[in-house]
Amino acid sequence: MQYRPLGRTGWNISTVSFGAWAIGGTWGAVDDSDSMAALHRALDLGVNFFDTADVYGDGRSERLLARLRKERSEPFYVATKAGRRLDPHVAAGFTRANLTAFVERSLQNLNTEAIDLLQLHCPPTEVFYMPEVFGVLDDLVQAGKLRHYGVSVEKVEEALKAIEYPGVQSVQIIYNLFRQRPAELLFEQTQKRGVGILARLPLSSGLLSGKMTAQSTFGADDHRGFNREGAAFDKGETFSGLDYNVGLQAVEAMRPLVPAGQSMAQMALRWIQMHPAVTCTIPGGKNPTQVADNVAAADLPPISDATMQALADVYGRYAKPLVHQRW
């Protein structure tokens, strides 16, 4: 495992970490015993950072991480998120009372006195222009409820605004082979300000695993079936906002570029690590085998310049015209 600094926290976190959305819900059926086995395997392999949210299984994912902390002695960091419980999910709901209530609920779910890293959970763009919201987060740090805070965003514009606030330690943003815009301007700015980057949806909802086909089916509770056009939340959260069939074509164009001995998923994760601004990727894992496959990407050799260019060409041909300017 490799480790990189997270913002100005003083923490060094695993370059391949663990995204806990899938073990909470909306990725098809999950079994808690499988999920716990996956979490334990991640720790065994050197993962020391786990990303969750209060809405993943309505707290289920947070409670599983509390159980992990009880069952293991090794130190690790847990990042959670707040804000998506609002209904309606509007900027006016990001009040001191609501944010404090969300934090208290996550503290209870995580069975801890202080949250390692709290992230605003993809709030409406307007929130990033409301300094009073970030003032509340500063106060929660002062009160000992949070150790640090950051943001999870949909758009590069939101990230650029967020890092103007001095307390923001991290930005979680979709960055993968199908969503490359963050590298154009954002990463340069986060490096200047000492802000960490958590690359979420690194495998584009599993599309970059190379295992999906036009015949693949998804359960009624799986967002990859019901959210392709943004029916439940931002369209960009599902297959990176890319049309599924176009994504399959792009995957086929990438398949000959996968280095010998690697899976497509491992190449996709290693590609993200090639950018020094990225602190870590946070792929999900429903079972120990998936976790082990993901974690192996941390120690792979760098991708060659020729392959990096060929991958850029695939992006330019298939994904860029459809997604680049949208997020």
C-alpha positions as a printed NumPy array, in Angstrom:
array([[  0.   ,   0.   ,   0.   ],
       [  1.074,   3.565,  -0.696],
       [  0.078,   6.585,   1.392],
       [ -0.338,  10.295,   0.653],
       [ -1.053,  13.324,   2.86 ],
       [ -4.673,  14.433,   3.182],
       [ -4.78 ,  18.193,   2.99 ],
       [ -3.297,  19.875,   6.045],
       [ -4.691,  17.293,   8.485],
       [ -1.34 ,  15.655,   9.141],
       [ -2.859,  12.327,   8.118],
       [ -1.277,   9.996,   5.591],
       [ -3.996,   7.893,   4.012],
       [ -3.996,   4.875,   1.733],
       [ -3.983,   5.78 ,  -1.958],
       [ -6.633,   3.117,  -2.521],
       [ -9.168,   3.535,   0.256],
       [-12.706,   2.227,   0.786],
       [-15.944,   3.785,  -0.419],
       [-18.852,   2.512,   1.67 ],
       [-21.819,   3.545,  -0.494],
       [-22.241,   0.028,  -1.875],
       [-22.416,  -1.625,   1.562],
       [-25.137,   0.793,   2.624],
       [-27.551,   0.37 ,  -0.247],
       [-28.743,   1.413,  -3.739],
       [-26.176,  -0.898,  -5.367],
       [-28.28 ,  -4.014,  -5.226],
       [-28.597,  -6.512,  -2.399],
       [-25.864,  -6.533,   0.228],
       [-25.28 ,  -8.828,   3.179],
       [-23.804,  -7.381,   6.371],
       [-21.554, -10.399,   6.94 ],
       [-20.07 ,  -9.951,   3.451],
       [-19.7  ,  -6.24 ,   4.09 ],
       [-17.883,  -6.781,   7.376],
       [-15.583,  -9.317,   5.725],
       [-14.805,  -6.714,   3.042],
       [-14.049,  -4.059,   5.667],
       [-11.768,  -6.393,   7.62 ],
       [ -9.944,  -7.376,   4.429],
       [ -9.385,  -3.728,   3.602],
       [ -7.729,  -3.149,   6.975],
       [ -5.644,  -6.299,   6.547],
       [ -4.311,  -4.897,   3.263],
       [ -3.321,  -1.513,   4.648],
       [ -6.406,   0.592,   3.939],
       [ -6.752,   3.216,   6.66 ],
       [ -9.445,   5.527,   5.267],
       [-13.127,   4.728,   4.864],
       [-15.655,   7.054,   3.268],
       [-19.352,   6.831,   4.102],
       [-22.438,   9.035,   4.501],
       [-25.423,   9.282,   6.793],
       [-27.793,   8.398,   3.937],
       [-26.022,   5.211,   2.85 ],
       [-28.623,   2.705,   3.976],
       [-30.021,   5.368,   6.314],
       [-27.024,   4.992,   8.633],
       [-26.375,   1.3  ,   7.962],
       [-22.96 ,   1.971,   6.454],
       [-21.915,   4.194,   9.376],
       [-22.995,   1.552,  11.883],
       [-20.955,  -1.112,  10.081],
       [-17.873,   1.097,  10.4  ],
       [-18.579,   1.556,  14.114],
       [-18.638,  -2.208,  14.389],
       [-15.321,  -2.442,  12.547],
       [-13.733,  -0.021,  15.003],
       [-14.995,  -2.153,  17.888],
       [-13.674,  -5.372,  16.355],
       [-10.219,  -4.091,  15.373],
       [ -7.457,  -2.323,  17.274],
       [ -5.689,  -0.687,  14.325],
       [ -6.275,   3.053,  13.96 ],
       [ -8.118,   4.242,  10.864],
       [ -9.993,   7.304,   9.678],
       [-13.69 ,   7.542,   8.847],
       [-15.101,  10.307,   6.685],
       [-18.856,  10.757,   6.571],
       [-21.179,  13.27 ,   4.935],
       [-24.15 ,  15.413,   5.86 ],
       [-26.874,  17.27 ,   4.014],
       [-28.603,  14.738,   1.812],
       [-31.155,  13.971,   4.506],
       [-32.781,  17.299,   3.737],
       [-36.141,  17.021,   2.002],
       [-36.364,  19.124,  -0.021],
       [-32.624,  19.227,  -0.636],
       [-32.317,  23.01 ,  -0.912],
       [-29.761,  25.565,   0.211],
       [-32.121,  27.063,   2.805],
       [-31.992,  23.77 ,   4.706],
       [-28.277,  24.076,   5.488],
       [-28.931,  25.737,   8.838],
       [-27.021,  25.49 ,  12.094],
       [-29.834,  23.452,  13.626],
       [-30.025,  20.965,  10.765],
       [-26.274,  20.51 ,  10.358],
       [-25.843,  20.041,  14.101],
       [-28.625,  17.443,  14.153],
       [-27.057,  15.557,  11.252],
       [-23.679,  15.549,  12.996],
       [-25.181,  14.308,  16.268],
       [-26.916,  11.455,  14.45 ],
       [-23.689,  10.429,  12.693],
       [-21.78 ,  10.573,  15.974],
       [-24.322,   8.138,  17.389],
       [-24.187,   5.843,  14.354],
       [-20.384,   5.854,  14.369],
       [-20.277,   5.477,  18.165],
       [-17.618,   8.156,  18.492],
       [-17.122,  11.479,  20.216],
       [-15.741,  13.279,  17.158],
       [-16.081,  12.704,  13.416],
       [-12.683,  12.473,  11.723],
       [-13.8  ,  14.242,   8.543],
       [-17.28 ,  15.577,   7.82 ],
       [-18.108,  16.496,   4.234],
       [-21.022,  18.536,   2.98 ],
       [-22.824,  16.015,   0.783],
       [-23.173,  17.48 ,  -2.7  ],
       [-25.198,  20.492,  -1.581],
       [-26.887,  22.822,  -4.078],
       [-24.396,  25.167,  -5.747],
       [-25.809,  28.123,  -3.801],
       [-24.477,  26.69 ,  -0.53 ],
       [-20.891,  27.275,  -1.646],
       [-21.71 ,  30.994,  -1.749],
       [-23.021,  30.974,   1.852],
       [-20.078,  31.596,   4.215],
       [-22.331,  31.147,   7.217],
       [-22.592,  27.418,   6.423],
       [-18.822,  27.034,   6.656],
       [-18.908,  29.108,   9.843],
       [-21.162,  26.462,  11.384],
       [-18.616,  23.798,  10.445],
       [-15.843,  25.864,  12.025],
       [-17.904,  26.06 ,  15.204],
       [-18.46 ,  22.294,  15.209],
       [-14.691,  21.803,  14.983],
       [-14.222,  24.206,  17.897],
       [-16.842,  22.287,  19.875],
       [-14.923,  19.037,  19.366],
       [-17.659,  17.385,  17.283],
       [-15.522,  17.349,  14.118],
       [-11.787,  16.973,  13.706],
       [-11.829,  18.324,  10.159],
       [-14.269,  19.067,   7.364],
       [-14.392,  19.091,   3.59 ],
       [-16.881,  18.947,   0.755],
       [-18.257,  16.449,  -1.713],
       [-19.25 ,  18.141,  -4.952],
       [-20.833,  17.496,  -8.315],
       [-19.165,  20.318, -10.257],
       [-15.68 ,  21.742, -10.646],
       [-17.189,  25.209, -10.121],
       [-18.398,  24.171,  -6.662],
       [-15.001,  22.767,  -5.726],
       [-13.196,  25.937,  -6.789],
       [-15.529,  28.006,  -4.625],
       [-15.288,  25.633,  -1.659],
       [-11.499,  25.789,  -1.407],
       [-11.701,  29.539,  -0.834],
       [-12.846,  28.705,   2.71 ],
       [ -9.751,  28.151,   4.856],
       [-11.236,  25.306,   6.899],
       [-11.86 ,  23.058,   3.891],
       [ -9.325,  20.229,   4.03 ],
       [-10.58 ,  18.03 ,   1.22 ],
       [-12.672,  17.926,  -1.918],
       [-14.4  ,  14.752,  -2.978],
       [-15.185,  14.818,  -6.683],
       [-15.867,  12.373,  -9.5  ],
       [-12.567,  11.823, -11.295],
       [-11.99 ,   8.827, -13.495],
       [-11.198,   7.842, -17.082],
       [-14.64 ,   9.143, -18.118],
       [-14.558,  12.373, -16.075],
       [-11.23 ,  14.162, -16.529],
       [-12.117,  17.847, -16.231],
       [-10.939,  18.252, -12.584],
       [ -7.343,  17.867, -13.754],
       [ -7.563,  20.978, -15.965],
       [ -7.703,  23.683, -13.281],
       [ -8.984,  22.356,  -9.974],
       [ -6.045,  20.114,  -9.139],
       [ -3.533,  22.911,  -9.608],
       [ -5.529,  25.073,  -7.197],
       [ -5.964,  22.375,  -4.552],
       [ -2.232,  21.676,  -4.622],
       [ -1.496,  25.375,  -4.081],
       [ -3.851,  25.508,  -1.1  ],
       [ -2.914,  22.178,   0.45 ],
       [ -6.337,  20.609,  -0.08 ],
       [ -6.701,  16.857,  -0.516],
       [ -8.608,  15.228,  -3.376],
       [-10.744,  12.155,  -2.808],
       [-11.559,  10.652,  -6.208],
       [-15.016,   9.15 ,  -5.972],
       [-16.747,   6.772,  -8.386],
       [-13.284,   5.833,  -9.675],
       [-14.689,   2.881, -11.62 ],
       [-17.655,   4.825, -13.02 ],
       [-20.308,   2.756, -11.217],
       [-18.522,  -0.425, -12.25 ],
       [-18.44 ,   0.407, -15.945],
       [-14.642,   0.607, -15.83 ],
       [-14.424,  -2.888, -14.395],
       [-14.818,  -4.081, -17.977],
       [-17.311,  -6.71 , -16.806],
       [-20.565,  -5.101, -17.965],
       [-22.292,  -5.729, -21.266],
       [-25.354,  -4.492, -23.133],
       [-27.203,  -7.424, -21.55 ],
       [-26.266,  -6.57 , -17.938],
       [-29.263,  -6.075, -15.673],
       [-29.622,  -4.244, -12.369],
       [-32.019,  -4.712,  -9.477],
       [-34.887,  -2.386,  -8.696],
       [-32.885,  -0.973,  -5.773],
       [-29.739,  -0.361,  -7.853],
       [-29.169,   3.229,  -9.007],
       [-27.443,   1.932, -12.125],
       [-30.881,   0.951, -13.334],
       [-33.124,   3.707, -12.012],
       [-30.916,   6.824, -12.108],
       [-29.369,   6.82 , -15.588],
       [-31.254,   9.996, -16.484],
       [-31.029,  11.559, -13.013],
       [-34.468,  10.478, -11.778],
       [-33.356,  10.189,  -8.125],
       [-30.199,  12.338,  -7.86 ],
       [-27.602,  13.945, -10.095],
       [-27.231,  12.032, -13.354],
       [-23.452,  12.329, -13.088],
       [-23.46 ,   9.926, -10.122],
       [-24.456,   7.013, -12.381],
       [-21.898,   5.842, -14.965],
       [-20.296,   9.32 , -14.614],
       [-23.241,  10.783, -16.545],
       [-22.107,   8.957, -19.671],
       [-24.633,   7.146, -21.842],
       [-24.338,   3.468, -20.905],
       [-23.894,   2.172, -24.437],
       [-21.324,   4.834, -25.291],
       [-19.511,   3.844, -22.1  ],
       [-19.423,   0.228, -23.228],
       [-17.897,   1.295, -26.545],
       [-15.245,   3.295, -24.723],
       [-14.432,   0.343, -22.486],
       [-13.885,  -1.836, -25.549],
       [-11.559,   0.808, -26.982],
       [ -9.569,   0.738, -23.732],
       [ -9.403,  -3.023, -23.392],
       [ -6.292,  -3.461, -25.599],
       [ -4.512,  -0.821, -23.47 ],
       [ -4.693,  -2.766, -20.202],
       [ -1.136,  -3.752, -19.2  ],
       [ -0.371,  -7.443, -18.974],
       [ -1.254,  -8.975, -15.634],
       [ -3.695,  -6.221, -14.682],
       [ -7.456,  -5.986, -14.758],
       [ -9.183,  -3.041, -16.376],
       [-10.342,  -1.902, -12.942],
       [ -6.764,  -1.911, -11.671],
       [ -5.59 ,   0.128, -14.646],
       [ -8.435,   2.6  , -14.074],
       [ -7.485,   3.006, -10.408],
       [ -3.772,   3.313, -11.215],
       [ -4.586,   5.966, -13.831],
       [ -6.18 ,   8.134, -11.133],
       [ -3.111,   7.811,  -8.914],
       [ -0.919,   9.067, -11.744],
       [ -1.982,  12.613, -10.855],
       [ -0.033,  13.831,  -7.792],
       [ -2.915,  16.062,  -6.656],
       [ -5.088,  13.027,  -5.902],
       [ -4.829,  11.835,  -2.322],
       [ -6.779,   8.629,  -2.815],
       [ -9.407,   6.77 ,  -4.77 ],
       [-12.391,   5.356,  -2.892],
       [-13.706,   2.344,  -4.818],
       [-16.469,   0.31 ,  -3.234],
       [-16.157,  -3.321,  -2.335],
       [-18.985,  -5.666,  -1.394],
       [-16.738,  -8.639,  -0.578],
       [-13.1  ,  -9.41 ,   0.264],
       [-12.207, -10.435,  -3.298],
       [-13.326,  -7.107,  -4.749],
       [-11.384,  -5.264,  -2.058],
       [ -8.194,  -7.218,  -2.729],
       [ -8.453,  -6.594,  -6.468],
       [ -8.896,  -2.861,  -5.89 ],
       [ -6.119,  -2.533,  -3.332],
       [ -3.617,  -4.262,  -5.626],
       [ -3.737,  -1.163,  -7.849],
       [ -1.909,   0.875,  -5.196],
       [  1.384,  -0.903,  -5.808],
       [  1.305,  -1.185,  -9.595],
       [  4.046,   0.507, -11.637],
       [  3.304,   3.838, -13.338],
       [  1.358,   3.743, -16.59 ],
       [  3.548,   4.46 , -19.62 ],
       [  3.353,   7.803, -21.424],
       [  2.15 ,   6.055, -24.567],
       [ -0.698,   4.334, -22.739],
       [ -1.629,   7.56 , -20.938],
       [ -1.901,   9.292, -24.329],
       [ -3.93 ,   6.461, -25.803],
       [ -6.329,   6.614, -22.842],
       [ -6.624,  10.381, -23.304],
       [ -7.519,   9.789, -26.944],
       [-10.312,   7.384, -25.942],
       [-11.681,   9.98 , -23.532],
       [-11.585,  12.635, -26.228],
       [-13.367,  10.41 , -28.701],
       [-16.146,   8.974, -26.517],
       [-16.688,  10.766, -23.2  ],
       [-15.448,  14.334, -23.526],
       [-18.105,  15.553, -25.994],
       [-20.879,  14.279, -23.693],
       [-19.709,  15.053, -20.147],
       [-16.757,  17.432, -20.042],
       [-18.559,  20.768, -19.791],
       [-21.53 ,  19.494, -17.774],
       [-19.752,  18.992, -14.463]])
